[in-house]
């Protein structure tokens, strides 16, 4: 079928059509093909990196003030076209249109503005004489040309977390969005082109093989990827061939620990919102709920009621909490986890697809699970929450930490000491207390263990896109 959208690459400041093949764009709402994007091969990858390389010297030498201004103007232009970004994002993902500008487009704009400010605020040790007759100082430099790869769950937002700090620091980039959600990232490149020299931000489309060709290319000094653990490991292995830097934001399986003394009403509302927002396709989603035995039954009943009432799904023009799962493979993956639930599991609500067309799945809460069950150990990345009953603090911490992931977690209690002890003991890059999921530009986002290494957002994420040079000068005699 010939689609209505034909997307090209954006390289060297202009749209470039053509490539060895095309990829169909499929609506997760209707399951129909609505367009195609380029399936870029090694030639497109090469042309894109050549453009980024040619642009590097000039952009590295732009002053922080000039880089800041470019980013501020990009942010302003995105804000002015927020509805257009939302429409493309919703077409690729099926997300509810009513809340998309507020939930994702404007936060992206805000994060770009944060990195615009960061461009002028790099810090280091003060210059000084650390050896007699020698003055030392630190230079923070861009890493060089960078390859960046993003997933489909928050296409524009993930592109923002990658391009904004990299460009603020003076790098030039080739960015590949996910094969199922390239539209908003291509619009971003087009909007940004008005304010950036050609070749600073290049966007190429394609799937895994395109991403792998980027990692194999000799030009990038660093690869940054947000995606699955499998993809992250493949990138780290391939990048080791010539010791490229690697920045990995991978999967998660956030534990949510609810103690007997928690405010149960607030916890049920917060945990359902943080579990089903974006159809649970969030690496920090509140997926793995551990409830203390004193309030277990009461809390599970409240949680199921909250999910039935508020965790609603439907088409983008409906007033619902979340849209479909992004693609057919992911839909099959979610269904597979539910089909394979063990006999001892109890489905409290949901457990089935929603409607006959589209990749919609009802909010699903499964209780009575055990620590070694697949649904507890593996990332589902869909609208499914699991519940386990725990005895005491030690058991909650042991189970919470006993997964391969280490991205995000939360603890729900009214006791300050419990909150402090548990947040210290949790082996996750983020711990929320009596809340789950809010993200701010000023604070780092990133994991431990198989959730990867390297931070997004914050001054720490910004520093990840710089390299440190020591300059020492003999000043004696
Ligand atoms: P995915 O790993 O299949 O794909 C992610 C991106 O990597 C895509 O652009 C894909 O084309 C590319 N890719 C895949 N294999 C590659 C390879 N070998 N070399 C280079 N590129 C490759 O993941 P997905 O299904 O698109 O996204 C969902 C995953 O992303 C989930 O596991 C989720 O937890 C994770 N995620 C993590 C974060 C975070 O911040 N830690 C944020 C969002 C999503």
XYZ file of C-alpha atoms and ligand atoms in Angstrom:
521
model
C 0.000 0.000 0.000
C 1.285 3.487 -0.771
C 1.198 5.608 2.330
C 0.484 9.278 2.750
C 3.772 10.064 4.492
C 7.099 9.569 2.743
C 9.877 10.467 5.135
C 13.463 11.135 4.055
C 16.651 11.614 6.043
C 17.793 15.023 7.252
C 21.499 15.370 6.539
C 23.726 18.437 6.217
C 20.845 20.837 6.710
C 18.519 19.378 4.094
C 16.071 16.584 3.438
C 17.630 13.747 1.458
C 15.418 11.126 -0.062
C 16.419 7.715 -1.228
C 18.151 4.726 0.308
C 18.459 1.005 -0.204
C 14.946 0.355 1.081
C 11.944 1.676 2.957
C 10.226 0.816 6.222
C 6.428 0.884 6.528
C 4.970 3.128 9.184
C 2.075 1.332 10.873
C -0.578 3.046 12.980
C -0.878 1.321 16.376
C -4.474 2.559 16.476
C -5.744 1.189 13.148
C -2.946 -1.305 12.307
C -2.853 0.296 8.851
C 0.202 1.454 6.933
C 0.184 5.245 6.647
C 3.573 5.905 5.127
C 7.205 4.932 4.754
C 10.586 6.049 5.998
C 14.032 5.356 4.569
C 15.743 2.180 5.693
C 19.202 3.777 5.656
C 22.170 1.661 4.689
C 25.933 2.124 5.156
C 25.997 4.786 2.420
C 23.495 7.058 4.198
C 25.280 6.450 7.502
C 28.544 7.461 5.864
C 27.116 10.614 4.293
C 25.542 11.629 7.611
C 28.739 11.155 9.597
C 30.691 13.052 6.906
C 28.287 15.987 7.343
C 28.658 15.865 11.138
C 32.434 15.672 10.842
C 32.584 18.639 8.471
C 30.447 20.695 10.859
C 32.402 19.799 13.993
C 35.267 22.335 13.874
C 32.961 25.300 13.420
C 30.467 24.199 16.065
C 33.181 23.339 18.609
C 34.526 26.863 18.167
C 31.137 28.554 18.536
C 31.033 30.355 21.879
C 28.832 28.959 24.654
C 26.719 32.055 24.227
C 26.140 31.260 20.543
C 25.264 27.635 21.301
C 22.914 28.734 24.044
C 21.130 31.128 21.739
C 20.664 28.475 19.063
C 19.121 26.084 21.608
C 16.830 28.772 23.030
C 15.607 29.561 19.524
C 15.030 25.876 18.764
C 13.037 25.560 22.002
C 10.967 28.636 21.160
C 10.264 27.361 17.636
C 9.209 23.978 19.003
C 6.918 25.615 21.518
C 5.303 27.646 18.728
C 4.735 24.444 16.750
C 3.828 22.253 19.745
C 0.516 21.128 18.240
C 2.233 20.005 15.048
C 4.785 17.977 17.037
C 1.963 16.447 19.080
C 0.017 15.480 15.958
C 3.006 13.654 14.455
C 3.866 12.005 17.763
C 0.311 10.815 18.205
C 0.184 9.473 14.640
C 3.325 7.360 15.255
C 2.449 6.222 18.784
C -1.329 6.545 19.255
C -0.817 8.647 22.412
C -3.845 10.672 23.655
C -3.823 14.022 21.852
C -5.534 15.927 24.647
C -2.565 15.706 27.022
C 0.422 15.240 24.717
C 1.518 18.877 24.453
C 1.452 19.273 28.230
C 2.917 15.864 29.089
C 5.693 15.554 26.515
C 6.186 18.413 24.047
C 6.470 21.252 26.579
C 8.726 19.251 28.938
C 11.022 18.670 25.940
C 11.037 22.419 25.280
C 11.884 23.054 28.936
C 14.717 20.505 28.873
C 16.246 22.149 25.806
C 16.154 25.465 27.671
C 17.903 23.828 30.617
C 20.752 22.637 28.379
C 20.900 26.062 26.736
C 21.777 27.418 30.191
C 24.143 24.546 30.916
C 26.154 25.446 27.800
C 27.512 28.422 29.767
C 28.054 26.680 33.086
C 30.713 23.990 32.843
C 32.669 23.602 36.057
C 36.019 22.141 37.058
C 38.859 22.481 39.557
C 40.222 25.999 39.770
C 43.441 26.660 37.881
C 46.379 26.539 40.270
C 49.932 25.558 41.063
C 49.570 21.954 42.155
C 53.302 21.447 41.485
C 55.863 24.172 42.265
C 56.519 26.388 39.231
C 53.728 24.746 37.211
C 50.238 26.050 36.578
C 47.487 23.556 35.778
C 44.027 24.098 34.454
C 41.185 22.031 33.119
C 39.607 22.287 29.698
C 36.181 20.735 29.168
C 35.921 19.907 25.478
C 33.242 18.318 23.313
C 33.818 14.625 22.664
C 33.548 15.084 18.869
C 31.078 13.520 16.467
C 28.489 11.413 18.301
C 26.058 8.716 17.141
C 22.754 8.656 19.039
C 19.969 6.070 18.932
C 16.508 6.458 20.487
C 13.513 4.188 21.260
C 9.819 4.517 20.427
C 8.256 5.148 23.827
C 8.863 8.933 23.993
C 10.284 9.717 20.547
C 10.643 13.510 20.751
C 11.507 13.508 24.431
C 14.244 10.894 24.036
C 15.656 12.773 21.022
C 15.704 15.908 23.192
C 17.592 14.196 26.020
C 20.221 13.199 23.474
C 20.634 16.104 21.083
C 20.331 19.033 23.521
C 23.251 18.241 25.882
C 25.429 16.986 23.024
C 24.953 20.128 20.964
C 25.156 22.439 23.990
C 28.613 20.984 24.687
C 29.821 21.613 21.112
C 29.500 18.122 19.629
C 27.882 17.374 16.286
C 25.583 14.389 15.927
C 23.903 11.784 13.815
C 20.688 10.704 15.522
C 18.614 7.673 14.594
C 15.066 7.493 15.940
C 13.269 4.176 16.304
C 12.017 2.672 13.041
C 8.411 2.883 14.260
C 8.440 6.541 15.391
C 10.689 8.767 13.220
C 8.299 11.638 12.392
C 8.706 14.044 15.332
C 12.509 13.671 15.315
C 12.612 14.550 11.612
C 10.478 17.624 12.281
C 12.850 18.546 15.098
C 15.799 18.400 12.661
C 13.915 20.581 10.212
C 12.964 23.142 12.880
C 16.498 23.196 14.326
C 18.092 23.679 10.902
C 17.021 27.301 10.899
C 19.212 27.985 13.939
C 22.118 25.544 13.575
C 24.908 25.386 10.985
C 24.321 22.612 8.452
C 25.562 19.228 9.650
C 25.407 19.889 13.402
C 22.227 17.814 13.837
C 21.639 15.048 11.282
C 18.773 12.570 11.524
C 18.761 9.277 9.658
C 16.032 6.667 9.832
C 16.288 2.908 9.844
C 16.175 -0.093 12.130
C 18.624 -2.195 14.066
C 20.995 -2.676 11.138
C 21.212 1.060 10.565
C 21.978 1.515 14.273
C 24.609 -1.207 14.117
C 26.198 0.441 11.047
C 26.417 3.697 13.035
C 28.238 1.934 15.860
C 30.621 0.281 13.385
C 31.407 3.552 11.595
C 34.907 4.919 12.197
C 33.885 8.584 12.688
C 31.841 8.782 15.917
C 33.873 9.041 19.116
C 30.858 8.112 21.208
C 27.572 6.220 20.872
C 24.638 7.054 23.090
C 21.607 4.754 23.022
C 18.330 4.518 24.878
C 16.745 1.160 24.305
C 16.548 -2.405 25.499
C 19.251 -4.192 27.483
C 19.807 -6.432 24.468
C 20.476 -3.453 22.188
C 22.680 -1.778 24.798
C 24.822 -4.858 25.194
C 25.151 -5.244 21.411
C 26.242 -1.598 21.151
C 28.746 -1.910 24.007
C 30.238 -5.045 22.435
C 30.517 -3.479 18.978
C 31.869 -0.178 20.325
C 34.643 -1.974 22.181
C 36.226 -2.787 18.787
C 37.707 0.701 18.566
C 37.015 1.862 22.135
C 34.270 4.354 21.352
C 32.716 5.870 24.415
C 29.322 4.364 25.222
C 26.392 5.982 27.026
C 23.590 3.533 27.816
C 20.064 4.186 29.063
C 18.436 0.767 29.048
C 15.458 -1.043 30.516
C 13.973 -1.010 33.982
C 11.696 -2.923 36.346
C 10.958 -0.422 39.077
C 10.064 -1.818 42.509
C 7.374 0.071 44.409
C 7.478 -0.687 48.138
C 4.283 0.023 50.084
C 4.653 -0.238 53.852
C 1.821 -0.867 56.339
C 1.972 2.770 57.469
C 1.642 4.317 53.974
C -1.146 6.684 53.006
C -2.936 3.976 51.024
C -5.315 6.207 49.113
C -2.511 8.455 47.855
C -0.343 5.409 47.133
C -3.023 3.675 45.051
C -3.632 6.812 42.978
C 0.082 7.563 42.508
C 1.062 3.997 41.677
C -1.707 3.487 39.124
C -0.854 6.808 37.437
C 2.839 5.857 37.359
C 2.129 2.342 36.119
C -0.184 3.051 33.191
C 0.925 6.445 31.920
C 2.123 5.893 28.318
C 0.689 2.349 28.478
C 3.432 1.423 30.939
C 5.996 1.853 28.183
C 8.337 3.720 30.435
C 11.606 2.377 31.757
C 10.823 3.942 35.154
C 7.153 2.796 35.249
C 5.794 1.601 38.606
C 5.595 -2.032 37.583
C 6.628 -4.251 40.477
C 4.564 -3.544 43.567
C 5.671 -4.988 46.900
C 3.014 -4.622 49.603
C 3.515 -5.292 53.323
C 1.316 -8.098 54.630
C -0.678 -5.956 57.127
C -2.322 -3.915 54.358
C -1.854 -6.251 51.388
C -5.430 -7.324 50.706
C -6.924 -3.898 51.386
C -4.320 -2.214 49.171
C -4.658 -4.633 46.250
C -8.425 -4.079 46.246
C -7.880 -0.276 46.238
C -5.312 -0.558 43.484
C -7.570 -2.660 41.246
C -10.459 -0.251 41.793
C -8.230 2.723 40.985
C -6.984 1.028 37.791
C -10.511 0.140 36.638
C -11.651 3.728 37.201
C -8.684 5.789 36.014
C -6.340 3.650 33.898
C -8.455 3.923 30.780
C -7.263 3.291 27.239
C -8.537 4.235 23.819
C -7.953 6.168 20.605
C -5.985 9.458 20.580
C -9.115 11.621 20.380
C -10.718 9.979 23.438
C -10.402 11.250 27.006
C -8.302 8.336 28.274
C -5.149 7.891 30.358
C -3.169 5.970 27.757
C -3.110 4.814 24.162
C -2.029 1.596 22.513
C 1.183 -0.319 22.914
C 3.497 0.972 20.184
C 3.811 -1.892 17.733
C 2.765 -5.451 16.901
C 5.921 -7.042 18.332
C 5.535 -5.216 21.613
C 1.827 -6.094 21.752
C 2.682 -9.770 21.270
C 5.332 -9.460 23.962
C 2.843 -8.052 26.495
C 0.250 -10.713 25.591
C 2.929 -13.386 25.901
C 3.782 -12.406 29.482
C 0.106 -12.554 30.449
C -0.433 -15.902 28.661
C 2.534 -17.430 30.455
C 1.493 -16.343 33.975
C 1.913 -19.229 36.420
C -1.087 -21.038 37.953
C -0.541 -19.380 41.341
C -0.936 -15.891 39.817
C -4.249 -14.058 40.313
C -5.420 -11.525 37.722
C -7.138 -8.797 39.776
C -8.212 -6.718 36.787
C -7.586 -6.618 33.011
C -5.504 -9.421 31.531
C -6.812 -8.994 27.975
C -6.615 -6.855 24.872
C -8.937 -3.884 24.609
C -11.166 -3.836 21.527
C -10.654 -5.770 18.321
C -8.440 -3.359 16.386
C -5.234 -1.621 17.408
C -2.614 -2.592 19.959
C -4.713 -1.669 22.988
C -4.323 -3.594 26.234
C -6.464 -3.197 29.362
C -4.775 -2.129 32.589
C -3.721 -5.401 34.183
C -2.903 -6.101 37.821
C -1.572 -9.529 38.717
C -1.156 -10.476 42.381
C 0.155 -13.484 44.288
C 3.387 -13.526 42.300
C 6.682 -14.922 43.507
C 10.146 -13.445 43.259
C 11.415 -15.843 40.590
C 8.345 -15.571 38.334
C 9.098 -14.292 34.819
C 6.621 -11.400 35.159
C 8.535 -10.191 38.227
C 12.018 -10.632 36.796
C 11.633 -9.432 33.175
C 10.671 -6.021 31.859
C 7.171 -6.239 30.299
C 7.117 -2.611 29.115
C 3.348 -2.504 28.890
C 0.227 -1.825 31.015
C 0.812 -4.634 33.499
C 1.628 -4.328 37.207
C 2.655 -7.231 39.407
C 2.036 -7.490 43.158
C 3.963 -9.427 45.816
C 3.272 -9.653 49.536
C 6.265 -8.958 51.828
C 6.832 -9.557 55.544
C 9.302 -6.921 56.688
C 11.741 -4.221 55.545
C 14.617 -6.633 55.015
C 12.563 -8.874 52.742
C 11.245 -5.869 50.762
C 14.778 -4.605 50.138
C 16.049 -8.071 49.216
C 13.271 -8.631 46.646
C 13.402 -5.081 45.328
C 17.112 -5.402 44.514
C 16.898 -8.966 43.213
C 16.468 -8.196 39.477
C 18.957 -7.460 36.699
C 17.748 -3.853 36.381
C 18.682 -0.810 38.464
C 16.965 2.252 37.049
C 14.168 3.532 39.294
C 12.257 2.629 42.461
C 9.914 4.106 45.046
C 9.077 3.713 48.712
C 5.721 4.605 50.221
C 5.655 5.175 54.001
C 4.811 7.882 56.543
C 7.913 7.069 58.608
C 10.918 9.245 57.804
C 13.472 6.741 59.106
C 12.012 3.941 56.967
C 12.111 6.166 53.885
C 15.754 7.133 54.509
C 16.967 3.587 55.302
C 15.217 2.057 52.306
C 16.333 4.760 49.865
C 19.928 4.126 50.927
C 19.555 0.362 50.494
C 17.835 0.394 47.089
C 20.209 -0.436 44.216
C 18.578 1.919 41.693
C 19.657 5.173 40.026
C 16.532 6.937 41.308
C 14.470 6.501 44.467
C 11.207 8.359 44.861
C 9.575 8.741 48.291
C 5.754 8.866 48.372
C 5.697 9.627 44.655
C 6.762 7.857 41.477
C 7.756 9.013 37.991
C 8.179 12.830 38.093
C 11.296 13.935 36.217
C 13.010 17.320 36.292
C 15.696 18.658 33.962
C 18.026 19.543 36.846
C 18.305 15.980 38.239
C 20.113 13.010 36.636
C 18.218 10.124 35.061
C 20.071 6.862 34.550
C 20.593 3.435 35.957
C 22.848 0.870 37.553
C 23.439 -2.794 36.634
C 21.790 -3.869 33.355
C 19.915 -0.569 33.155
C 23.173 0.848 31.803
C 25.557 3.646 32.666
C 25.750 7.325 31.832
C 23.183 9.918 32.880
C 20.581 11.840 30.921
C 19.388 15.319 31.962
C 21.145 17.484 34.602
C 24.663 18.896 34.743
C 25.912 15.289 35.116
C 24.308 14.262 31.824
C 25.800 17.356 30.201
C 29.289 16.414 31.422
C 28.893 12.967 29.848
C 29.057 14.762 26.490
C 32.385 16.409 27.297
C 35.935 15.203 27.690
C 38.369 16.478 30.276
C 41.795 17.814 29.368
C 44.522 18.831 31.796
C 46.832 21.591 30.570
C 49.982 22.180 32.639
C 52.450 24.976 31.999
C 55.916 25.453 33.465
C 56.022 29.002 34.828
C 59.321 29.016 36.717
C 62.500 30.850 35.775
P 15.226 -1.492 21.116
O 16.388 -1.794 21.941
O 14.714 -2.544 20.242
O 15.510 -0.263 20.154
C 15.967 0.974 20.647
C 16.687 1.659 19.509
O 17.917 0.975 19.298
C 15.962 1.637 18.163
O 16.222 2.861 17.504
C 16.616 0.466 17.421
O 16.559 0.595 16.033
C 18.036 0.560 17.929
N 18.785 -0.689 17.958
C 18.334 -1.926 18.271
N 19.354 -2.806 18.246
C 20.475 -2.097 17.925
C 21.853 -2.442 17.752
N 22.281 -3.696 17.899
N 22.740 -1.468 17.446
C 22.318 -0.171 17.303
N 21.025 0.198 17.430
C 20.112 -0.746 17.758
O 14.213 -0.907 22.151
P 12.745 -0.395 21.891
O 11.909 -1.596 21.907
O 12.682 0.533 20.728
O 12.551 0.520 23.219
C 12.113 0.047 24.406
C 13.267 -0.204 25.348
O 13.966 1.001 25.651
C 12.769 -0.719 26.674
O 13.527 -1.816 27.074
C 12.947 0.445 27.628
O 13.086 0.135 28.972
C 14.133 1.111 27.063
N 14.135 2.519 27.474
C 15.046 2.948 28.384
C 15.051 4.264 28.797
C 16.053 4.774 29.798
O 16.154 5.955 29.959
N 16.792 3.933 30.472
C 14.129 5.153 28.269
C 13.221 4.696 27.350
C 13.234 3.365 26.944
